[in-house]
Coordinates of C-alpha atoms in Angstrom, one line a residue:
X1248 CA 0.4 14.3 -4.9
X1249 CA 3.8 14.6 -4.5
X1250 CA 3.7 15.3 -0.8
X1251 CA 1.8 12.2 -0.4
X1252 CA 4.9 10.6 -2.2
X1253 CA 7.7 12.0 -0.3
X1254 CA 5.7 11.3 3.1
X1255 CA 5.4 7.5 1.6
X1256 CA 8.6 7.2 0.8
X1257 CA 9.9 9.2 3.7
X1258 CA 7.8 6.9 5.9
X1259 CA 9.0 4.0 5.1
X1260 CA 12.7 4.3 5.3
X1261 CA 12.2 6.1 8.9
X1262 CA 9.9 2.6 9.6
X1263 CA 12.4 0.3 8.3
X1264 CA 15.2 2.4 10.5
X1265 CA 13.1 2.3 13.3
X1266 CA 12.0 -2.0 12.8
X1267 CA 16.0 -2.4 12.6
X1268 CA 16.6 -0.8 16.1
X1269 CA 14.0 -2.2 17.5
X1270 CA 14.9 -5.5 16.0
X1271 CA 18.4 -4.9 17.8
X1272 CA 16.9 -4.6 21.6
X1273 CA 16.4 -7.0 23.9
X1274 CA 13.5 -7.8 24.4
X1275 CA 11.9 -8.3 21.8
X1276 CA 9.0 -6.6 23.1
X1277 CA 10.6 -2.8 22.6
X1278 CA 10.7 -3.4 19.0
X1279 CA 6.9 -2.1 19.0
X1280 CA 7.8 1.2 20.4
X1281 CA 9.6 1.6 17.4
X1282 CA 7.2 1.1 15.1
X1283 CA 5.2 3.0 12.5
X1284 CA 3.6 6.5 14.8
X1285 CA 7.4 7.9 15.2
X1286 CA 8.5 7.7 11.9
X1287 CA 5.1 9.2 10.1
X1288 CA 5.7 11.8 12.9
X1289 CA 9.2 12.7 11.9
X1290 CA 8.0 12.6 8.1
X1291 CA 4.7 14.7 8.9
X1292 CA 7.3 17.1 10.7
X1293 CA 10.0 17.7 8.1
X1294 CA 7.1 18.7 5.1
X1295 CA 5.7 20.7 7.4
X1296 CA 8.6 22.6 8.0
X1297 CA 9.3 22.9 4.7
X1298 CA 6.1 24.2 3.7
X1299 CA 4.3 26.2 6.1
X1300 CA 7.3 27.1 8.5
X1301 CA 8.9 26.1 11.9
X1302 CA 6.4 27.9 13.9
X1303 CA 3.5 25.7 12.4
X1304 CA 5.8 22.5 12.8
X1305 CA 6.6 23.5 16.4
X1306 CA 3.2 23.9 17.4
X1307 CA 2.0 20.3 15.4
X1308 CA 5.1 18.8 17.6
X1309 CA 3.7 20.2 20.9
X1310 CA 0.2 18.6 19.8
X1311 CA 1.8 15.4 19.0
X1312 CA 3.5 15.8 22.4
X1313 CA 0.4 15.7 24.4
X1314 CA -1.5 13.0 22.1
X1315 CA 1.5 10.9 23.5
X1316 CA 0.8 12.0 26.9
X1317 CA -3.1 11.4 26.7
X1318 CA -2.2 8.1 25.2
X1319 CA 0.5 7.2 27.8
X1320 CA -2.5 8.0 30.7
X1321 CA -5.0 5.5 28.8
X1322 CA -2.3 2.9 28.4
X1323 CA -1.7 3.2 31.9
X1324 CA -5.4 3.3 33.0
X1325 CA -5.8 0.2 30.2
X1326 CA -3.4 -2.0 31.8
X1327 CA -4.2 -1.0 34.9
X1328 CA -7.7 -2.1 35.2
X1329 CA -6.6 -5.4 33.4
X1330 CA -4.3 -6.5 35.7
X1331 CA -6.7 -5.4 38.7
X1332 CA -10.0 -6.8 37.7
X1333 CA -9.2 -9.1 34.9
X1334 CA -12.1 -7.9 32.8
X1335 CA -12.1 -8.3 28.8
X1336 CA -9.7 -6.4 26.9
X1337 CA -12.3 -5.1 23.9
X1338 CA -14.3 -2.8 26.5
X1339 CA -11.8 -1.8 28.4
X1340 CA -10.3 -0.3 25.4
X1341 CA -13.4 0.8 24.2
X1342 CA -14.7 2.1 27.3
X1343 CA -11.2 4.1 28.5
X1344 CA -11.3 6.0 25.0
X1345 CA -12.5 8.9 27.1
X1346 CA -10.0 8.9 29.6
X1347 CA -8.1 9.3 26.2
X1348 CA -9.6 12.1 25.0
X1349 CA -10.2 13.8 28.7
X1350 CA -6.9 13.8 29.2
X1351 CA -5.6 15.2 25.3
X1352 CA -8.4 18.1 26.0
X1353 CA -7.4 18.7 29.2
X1354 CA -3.7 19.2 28.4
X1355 CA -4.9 21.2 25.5
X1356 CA -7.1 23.4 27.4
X1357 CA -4.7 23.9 30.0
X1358 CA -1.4 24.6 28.5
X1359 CA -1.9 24.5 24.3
X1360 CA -4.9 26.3 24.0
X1361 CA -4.0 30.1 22.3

């Protein structure tokens, strides 16, 4: 329970930090990048550090690393196909979820995989 506190409260002053700076940028559109993932990233970072070790933190980091990555690809691949074809947005999404997950597994298979 009291993990669950400290990552809430953690959390939300990281996200409040984070909606500030993005509320600073020009445009207006960067102020999603700086939005909720980061800061529960940071707070899932710090208790895990502080209770199962810096080897176990560094090795959740590198996974978060390559979620971002795989994401990034499917972003990409997303907009891609939107702009190209014009299609709905709903099953393009839905549809390029594997491309998601193809491309988190083959990071993981490749260079996180022990």
């Amino acid at each position: 329970m009291t993990q669950i506190l400290i990552r809430f409260l953690i959390g939300g002053l990281v996200v409040s930090a984070f909606a500030v700076v993005g509320d600073l940028l020009k445009p207006k559109s960067f102020a999603g990048l700086f939005g909720a993932a980061p800061s529960v990233a940071l707070a899932t970072l710090g208790l895990t550090v502080a209770t199962e070790g810096a080897a176990y933190a560094a090795t959740e980091a590198r996974s978060m690393m390559a979620g971002a990555i795989a994401f990034f690809a499917y972003a990409s691949f997303v907009s891609w196909v939107l702009m190209r074809y014009k299609p709905k947005a709903l099953w393009v999404t839905i549809c390029s979820i594997p491309v998601w997950i193809g491309v988190a597994f083959g990071i993981w298979e490749v260079g996180l995989k022990q």
